[in-house]
Amino acid sequence: MADAIVSVVLEQLASILRQQIEQEVTLVWGVSKQVKRLTSNFQAIQAVLVDADQRQVKEANVRVWLDKLKDVSYDAENVLDEWNTSKLKLQIQRAEHAVTLKKKKSRFAP
């Protein structure tokens, strides 16, 4: 259960990171290497979570840790949702601004 929740958050985070890197940092050297490193780190985290999910049945401290991690994952998911919403709002504002500029330019064109 906790593994699934954390997986969703990790996938969203990885997706956002990839999008952000591709959109805004395409000229920076080593981006591909960083994305591969992050992907590798997320896969390692996922493996630890699978193990912890199995161990929580027998070990109470692992169960407590997973419960805390689940809460943090929900918080992270909320932050990511807010970030995505803000990003979409900004894109909409930029598009609206571009349309407004085109309309203004077309009024003055002969």
mmCIF file with all atom_site columns, C-alpha atoms in Angstrom:
data_model
loop_
_atom_site.group_PDB
_atom_site.id
_atom_site.type_symbol
_atom_site.label_atom_id
_atom_site.label_alt_id
_atom_site.label_comp_id
_atom_site.label_asym_id
_atom_site.label_entity_id
_atom_site.label_seq_id
_atom_site.pdbx_PDB_ins_code
_atom_site.Cartn_x
_atom_site.Cartn_y
_atom_site.Cartn_z
_atom_site.occupancy
_atom_site.B_iso_or_equiv
_atom_site.pdbx_formal_charge
_atom_site.auth_seq_id
_atom_site.auth_comp_id
_atom_site.auth_asym_id
_atom_site.auth_atom_id
_atom_site.pdbx_PDB_model_num
ATOM 1   C CA . MET A 1 1   ? 0.000  0.000  0.000   1.00 0.00 ? 1   MET A CA 1
ATOM 2   C CA . ALA A 1 2   ? 2.656  2.489  1.028   1.00 0.00 ? 2   ALA A CA 1
ATOM 3   C CA . ASP A 1 3   ? 4.766  1.360  -1.901  1.00 0.00 ? 3   ASP A CA 1
ATOM 4   C CA . ALA A 1 4   ? 1.975  2.223  -4.338  1.00 0.00 ? 4   ALA A CA 1
ATOM 5   C CA . ILE A 1 5   ? 1.429  5.678  -2.851  1.00 0.00 ? 5   ILE A CA 1
ATOM 6   C CA . VAL A 1 6   ? 5.108  6.509  -2.804  1.00 0.00 ? 6   VAL A CA 1
ATOM 7   C CA . SER A 1 7   ? 5.467  5.132  -6.326  1.00 0.00 ? 7   SER A CA 1
ATOM 8   C CA . VAL A 1 8   ? 2.810  7.528  -7.588  1.00 0.00 ? 8   VAL A CA 1
ATOM 9   C CA . VAL A 1 9   ? 4.536  10.460 -5.926  1.00 0.00 ? 9   VAL A CA 1
ATOM 10  C CA . LEU A 1 10  ? 7.938  9.381  -7.229  1.00 0.00 ? 10  LEU A CA 1
ATOM 11  C CA . GLU A 1 11  ? 6.557  8.978  -10.747 1.00 0.00 ? 11  GLU A CA 1
ATOM 12  C CA . GLN A 1 12  ? 4.988  12.427 -10.618 1.00 0.00 ? 12  GLN A CA 1
ATOM 13  C CA . LEU A 1 13  ? 8.169  13.941 -9.286  1.00 0.00 ? 13  LEU A CA 1
ATOM 14  C CA . ALA A 1 14  ? 10.271 12.221 -11.932 1.00 0.00 ? 14  ALA A CA 1
ATOM 15  C CA . SER A 1 15  ? 7.873  13.367 -14.645 1.00 0.00 ? 15  SER A CA 1
ATOM 16  C CA . ILE A 1 16  ? 7.930  16.951 -13.416 1.00 0.00 ? 16  ILE A CA 1
ATOM 17  C CA . LEU A 1 17  ? 11.702 16.919 -13.134 1.00 0.00 ? 17  LEU A CA 1
ATOM 18  C CA . ARG A 1 18  ? 12.054 15.543 -16.645 1.00 0.00 ? 18  ARG A CA 1
ATOM 19  C CA . GLN A 1 19  ? 9.617  18.099 -18.084 1.00 0.00 ? 19  GLN A CA 1
ATOM 20  C CA . GLN A 1 20  ? 11.265 20.969 -16.264 1.00 0.00 ? 20  GLN A CA 1
ATOM 21  C CA . ILE A 1 21  ? 14.725 19.902 -17.317 1.00 0.00 ? 21  ILE A CA 1
ATOM 22  C CA . GLU A 1 22  ? 13.695 19.410 -20.938 1.00 0.00 ? 22  GLU A CA 1
ATOM 23  C CA . GLN A 1 23  ? 11.805 22.717 -21.154 1.00 0.00 ? 23  GLN A CA 1
ATOM 24  C CA . GLU A 1 24  ? 14.100 25.095 -19.320 1.00 0.00 ? 24  GLU A CA 1
ATOM 25  C CA . VAL A 1 25  ? 17.597 23.617 -19.268 1.00 0.00 ? 25  VAL A CA 1
ATOM 26  C CA . THR A 1 26  ? 18.018 22.096 -22.709 1.00 0.00 ? 26  THR A CA 1
ATOM 27  C CA . LEU A 1 27  ? 21.319 23.913 -23.263 1.00 0.00 ? 27  LEU A CA 1
ATOM 28  C CA . VAL A 1 28  ? 23.004 22.739 -20.078 1.00 0.00 ? 28  VAL A CA 1
ATOM 29  C CA . TRP A 1 29  ? 25.599 20.006 -20.463 1.00 0.00 ? 29  TRP A CA 1
ATOM 30  C CA . GLY A 1 30  ? 25.109 16.831 -18.484 1.00 0.00 ? 30  GLY A CA 1
ATOM 31  C CA . VAL A 1 31  ? 21.323 17.011 -18.176 1.00 0.00 ? 31  VAL A CA 1
ATOM 32  C CA . SER A 1 32  ? 20.963 13.539 -19.607 1.00 0.00 ? 32  SER A CA 1
ATOM 33  C CA . LYS A 1 33  ? 23.421 12.218 -17.033 1.00 0.00 ? 33  LYS A CA 1
ATOM 34  C CA . GLN A 1 34  ? 21.478 13.876 -14.197 1.00 0.00 ? 34  GLN A CA 1
ATOM 35  C CA . VAL A 1 35  ? 18.171 12.430 -15.379 1.00 0.00 ? 35  VAL A CA 1
ATOM 36  C CA . LYS A 1 36  ? 19.735 8.968  -15.521 1.00 0.00 ? 36  LYS A CA 1
ATOM 37  C CA . ARG A 1 37  ? 21.136 9.435  -12.014 1.00 0.00 ? 37  ARG A CA 1
ATOM 38  C CA . LEU A 1 38  ? 17.766 10.542 -10.649 1.00 0.00 ? 38  LEU A CA 1
ATOM 39  C CA . THR A 1 39  ? 16.036 7.633  -12.356 1.00 0.00 ? 39  THR A CA 1
ATOM 40  C CA . SER A 1 40  ? 18.563 5.259  -10.838 1.00 0.00 ? 40  SER A CA 1
ATOM 41  C CA . ASN A 1 41  ? 18.039 6.797  -7.391  1.00 0.00 ? 41  ASN A CA 1
ATOM 42  C CA . PHE A 1 42  ? 14.262 6.484  -7.692  1.00 0.00 ? 42  PHE A CA 1
ATOM 43  C CA . GLN A 1 43  ? 14.621 2.826  -8.675  1.00 0.00 ? 43  GLN A CA 1
ATOM 44  C CA . ALA A 1 44  ? 16.823 2.195  -5.625  1.00 0.00 ? 44  ALA A CA 1
ATOM 45  C CA . ILE A 1 45  ? 14.274 3.913  -3.376  1.00 0.00 ? 45  ILE A CA 1
ATOM 46  C CA . GLN A 1 46  ? 11.527 1.780  -4.893  1.00 0.00 ? 46  GLN A CA 1
ATOM 47  C CA . ALA A 1 47  ? 13.495 -1.411 -4.143  1.00 0.00 ? 47  ALA A CA 1
ATOM 48  C CA . VAL A 1 48  ? 13.929 -0.356 -0.506  1.00 0.00 ? 48  VAL A CA 1
ATOM 49  C CA . LEU A 1 49  ? 10.213 0.358  -0.260  1.00 0.00 ? 49  LEU A CA 1
ATOM 50  C CA . VAL A 1 50  ? 9.274  -3.049 -1.645  1.00 0.00 ? 50  VAL A CA 1
ATOM 51  C CA . ASP A 1 51  ? 11.496 -4.677 0.982   1.00 0.00 ? 51  ASP A CA 1
ATOM 52  C CA . ALA A 1 52  ? 10.094 -2.475 3.752   1.00 0.00 ? 52  ALA A CA 1
ATOM 53  C CA . ASP A 1 53  ? 6.532  -3.189 2.654   1.00 0.00 ? 53  ASP A CA 1
ATOM 54  C CA . GLN A 1 54  ? 7.200  -6.920 3.087   1.00 0.00 ? 54  GLN A CA 1
ATOM 55  C CA . ARG A 1 55  ? 8.990  -6.442 6.429   1.00 0.00 ? 55  ARG A CA 1
ATOM 56  C CA . GLN A 1 56  ? 6.276  -4.265 7.975   1.00 0.00 ? 56  GLN A CA 1
ATOM 57  C CA . VAL A 1 57  ? 4.179  -7.358 8.701   1.00 0.00 ? 57  VAL A CA 1
ATOM 58  C CA . LYS A 1 58  ? 6.754  -8.630 11.209  1.00 0.00 ? 58  LYS A CA 1
ATOM 59  C CA . GLU A 1 59  ? 8.532  -5.461 12.286  1.00 0.00 ? 59  GLU A CA 1
ATOM 60  C CA . ALA A 1 60  ? 6.557  -2.708 14.007  1.00 0.00 ? 60  ALA A CA 1
ATOM 61  C CA . ASN A 1 61  ? 9.308  -0.116 13.582  1.00 0.00 ? 61  ASN A CA 1
ATOM 62  C CA . VAL A 1 62  ? 9.229  -0.645 9.821   1.00 0.00 ? 62  VAL A CA 1
ATOM 63  C CA . ARG A 1 63  ? 5.437  -0.232 9.858   1.00 0.00 ? 63  ARG A CA 1
ATOM 64  C CA . VAL A 1 64  ? 5.786  3.050  11.791  1.00 0.00 ? 64  VAL A CA 1
ATOM 65  C CA . TRP A 1 65  ? 8.457  4.244  9.367   1.00 0.00 ? 65  TRP A CA 1
ATOM 66  C CA . LEU A 1 66  ? 6.250  3.395  6.382   1.00 0.00 ? 66  LEU A CA 1
ATOM 67  C CA . ASP A 1 67  ? 3.287  5.206  7.960   1.00 0.00 ? 67  ASP A CA 1
ATOM 68  C CA . LYS A 1 68  ? 5.425  8.321  8.416   1.00 0.00 ? 68  LYS A CA 1
ATOM 69  C CA . LEU A 1 69  ? 6.728  7.984  4.892   1.00 0.00 ? 69  LEU A CA 1
ATOM 70  C CA . LYS A 1 70  ? 3.167  7.663  3.625   1.00 0.00 ? 70  LYS A CA 1
ATOM 71  C CA . ASP A 1 71  ? 2.222  10.923 5.371   1.00 0.00 ? 71  ASP A CA 1
ATOM 72  C CA . VAL A 1 72  ? 5.248  12.672 3.898   1.00 0.00 ? 72  VAL A CA 1
ATOM 73  C CA . SER A 1 73  ? 4.358  11.249 0.485   1.00 0.00 ? 73  SER A CA 1
ATOM 74  C CA . TYR A 1 74  ? 0.873  12.743 0.716   1.00 0.00 ? 74  TYR A CA 1
ATOM 75  C CA . ASP A 1 75  ? 2.409  16.094 1.646   1.00 0.00 ? 75  ASP A CA 1
ATOM 76  C CA . ALA A 1 76  ? 4.837  15.853 -1.268  1.00 0.00 ? 76  ALA A CA 1
ATOM 77  C CA . GLU A 1 77  ? 2.003  14.941 -3.612  1.00 0.00 ? 77  GLU A CA 1
ATOM 78  C CA . ASN A 1 78  ? 0.082  18.026 -2.476  1.00 0.00 ? 78  ASN A CA 1
ATOM 79  C CA . VAL A 1 79  ? 3.116  20.230 -3.093  1.00 0.00 ? 79  VAL A CA 1
ATOM 80  C CA . LEU A 1 80  ? 3.583  18.709 -6.547  1.00 0.00 ? 80  LEU A CA 1
ATOM 81  C CA . ASP A 1 81  ? -0.103 19.226 -7.362  1.00 0.00 ? 81  ASP A CA 1
ATOM 82  C CA . GLU A 1 82  ? 0.134  22.859 -6.296  1.00 0.00 ? 82  GLU A CA 1
ATOM 83  C CA . TRP A 1 83  ? 3.286  23.301 -8.353  1.00 0.00 ? 83  TRP A CA 1
ATOM 84  C CA . ASN A 1 84  ? 1.643  21.747 -11.424 1.00 0.00 ? 84  ASN A CA 1
ATOM 85  C CA . THR A 1 85  ? -1.406 23.974 -10.968 1.00 0.00 ? 85  THR A CA 1
ATOM 86  C CA . SER A 1 86  ? 0.782  27.075 -10.712 1.00 0.00 ? 86  SER A CA 1
ATOM 87  C CA . LYS A 1 87  ? 2.729  26.014 -13.777 1.00 0.00 ? 87  LYS A CA 1
ATOM 88  C CA . LEU A 1 88  ? -0.475 25.509 -15.781 1.00 0.00 ? 88  LEU A CA 1
ATOM 89  C CA . LYS A 1 89  ? -1.823 28.879 -14.644 1.00 0.00 ? 89  LYS A CA 1
ATOM 90  C CA . LEU A 1 90  ? 1.396  30.533 -15.788 1.00 0.00 ? 90  LEU A CA 1
ATOM 91  C CA . GLN A 1 91  ? 1.184  28.808 -19.170 1.00 0.00 ? 91  GLN A CA 1
ATOM 92  C CA . ILE A 1 92  ? -2.420 29.969 -19.566 1.00 0.00 ? 92  ILE A CA 1
ATOM 93  C CA . GLN A 1 93  ? -1.479 33.521 -18.612 1.00 0.00 ? 93  GLN A CA 1
ATOM 94  C CA . ARG A 1 94  ? 1.361  33.511 -21.135 1.00 0.00 ? 94  ARG A CA 1
ATOM 95  C CA . ALA A 1 95  ? -0.935 32.181 -23.857 1.00 0.00 ? 95  ALA A CA 1
ATOM 96  C CA . GLU A 1 96  ? -3.580 34.798 -23.044 1.00 0.00 ? 96  GLU A CA 1
ATOM 97  C CA . HIS A 1 97  ? -0.932 37.515 -23.102 1.00 0.00 ? 97  HIS A CA 1
ATOM 98  C CA . ALA A 1 98  ? 0.306  36.313 -26.496 1.00 0.00 ? 98  ALA A CA 1
ATOM 99  C CA . VAL A 1 99  ? -3.247 36.384 -27.879 1.00 0.00 ? 99  VAL A CA 1
ATOM 100 C CA . THR A 1 100 ? -3.773 39.892 -26.509 1.00 0.00 ? 100 THR A CA 1
ATOM 101 C CA . LEU A 1 101 ? -0.553 41.087 -28.151 1.00 0.00 ? 101 LEU A CA 1
ATOM 102 C CA . LYS A 1 102 ? -1.580 39.562 -31.492 1.00 0.00 ? 102 LYS A CA 1
ATOM 103 C CA . LYS A 1 103 ? -4.947 41.306 -31.300 1.00 0.00 ? 103 LYS A CA 1
ATOM 104 C CA . LYS A 1 104 ? -3.292 44.636 -30.535 1.00 0.00 ? 104 LYS A CA 1
ATOM 105 C CA . LYS A 1 105 ? -0.829 44.202 -33.405 1.00 0.00 ? 105 LYS A CA 1
ATOM 106 C CA . SER A 1 106 ? -3.584 43.282 -35.847 1.00 0.00 ? 106 SER A CA 1
ATOM 107 C CA . ARG A 1 107 ? -5.482 46.490 -35.016 1.00 0.00 ? 107 ARG A CA 1
ATOM 108 C CA . PHE A 1 108 ? -2.535 48.580 -36.128 1.00 0.00 ? 108 PHE A CA 1
ATOM 109 C CA . ALA A 1 109 ? -1.653 46.530 -39.199 1.00 0.00 ? 109 ALA A CA 1
ATOM 110 C CA . PRO A 1 110 ? -2.700 48.096 -42.538 1.00 0.00 ? 110 PRO A CA 1
#
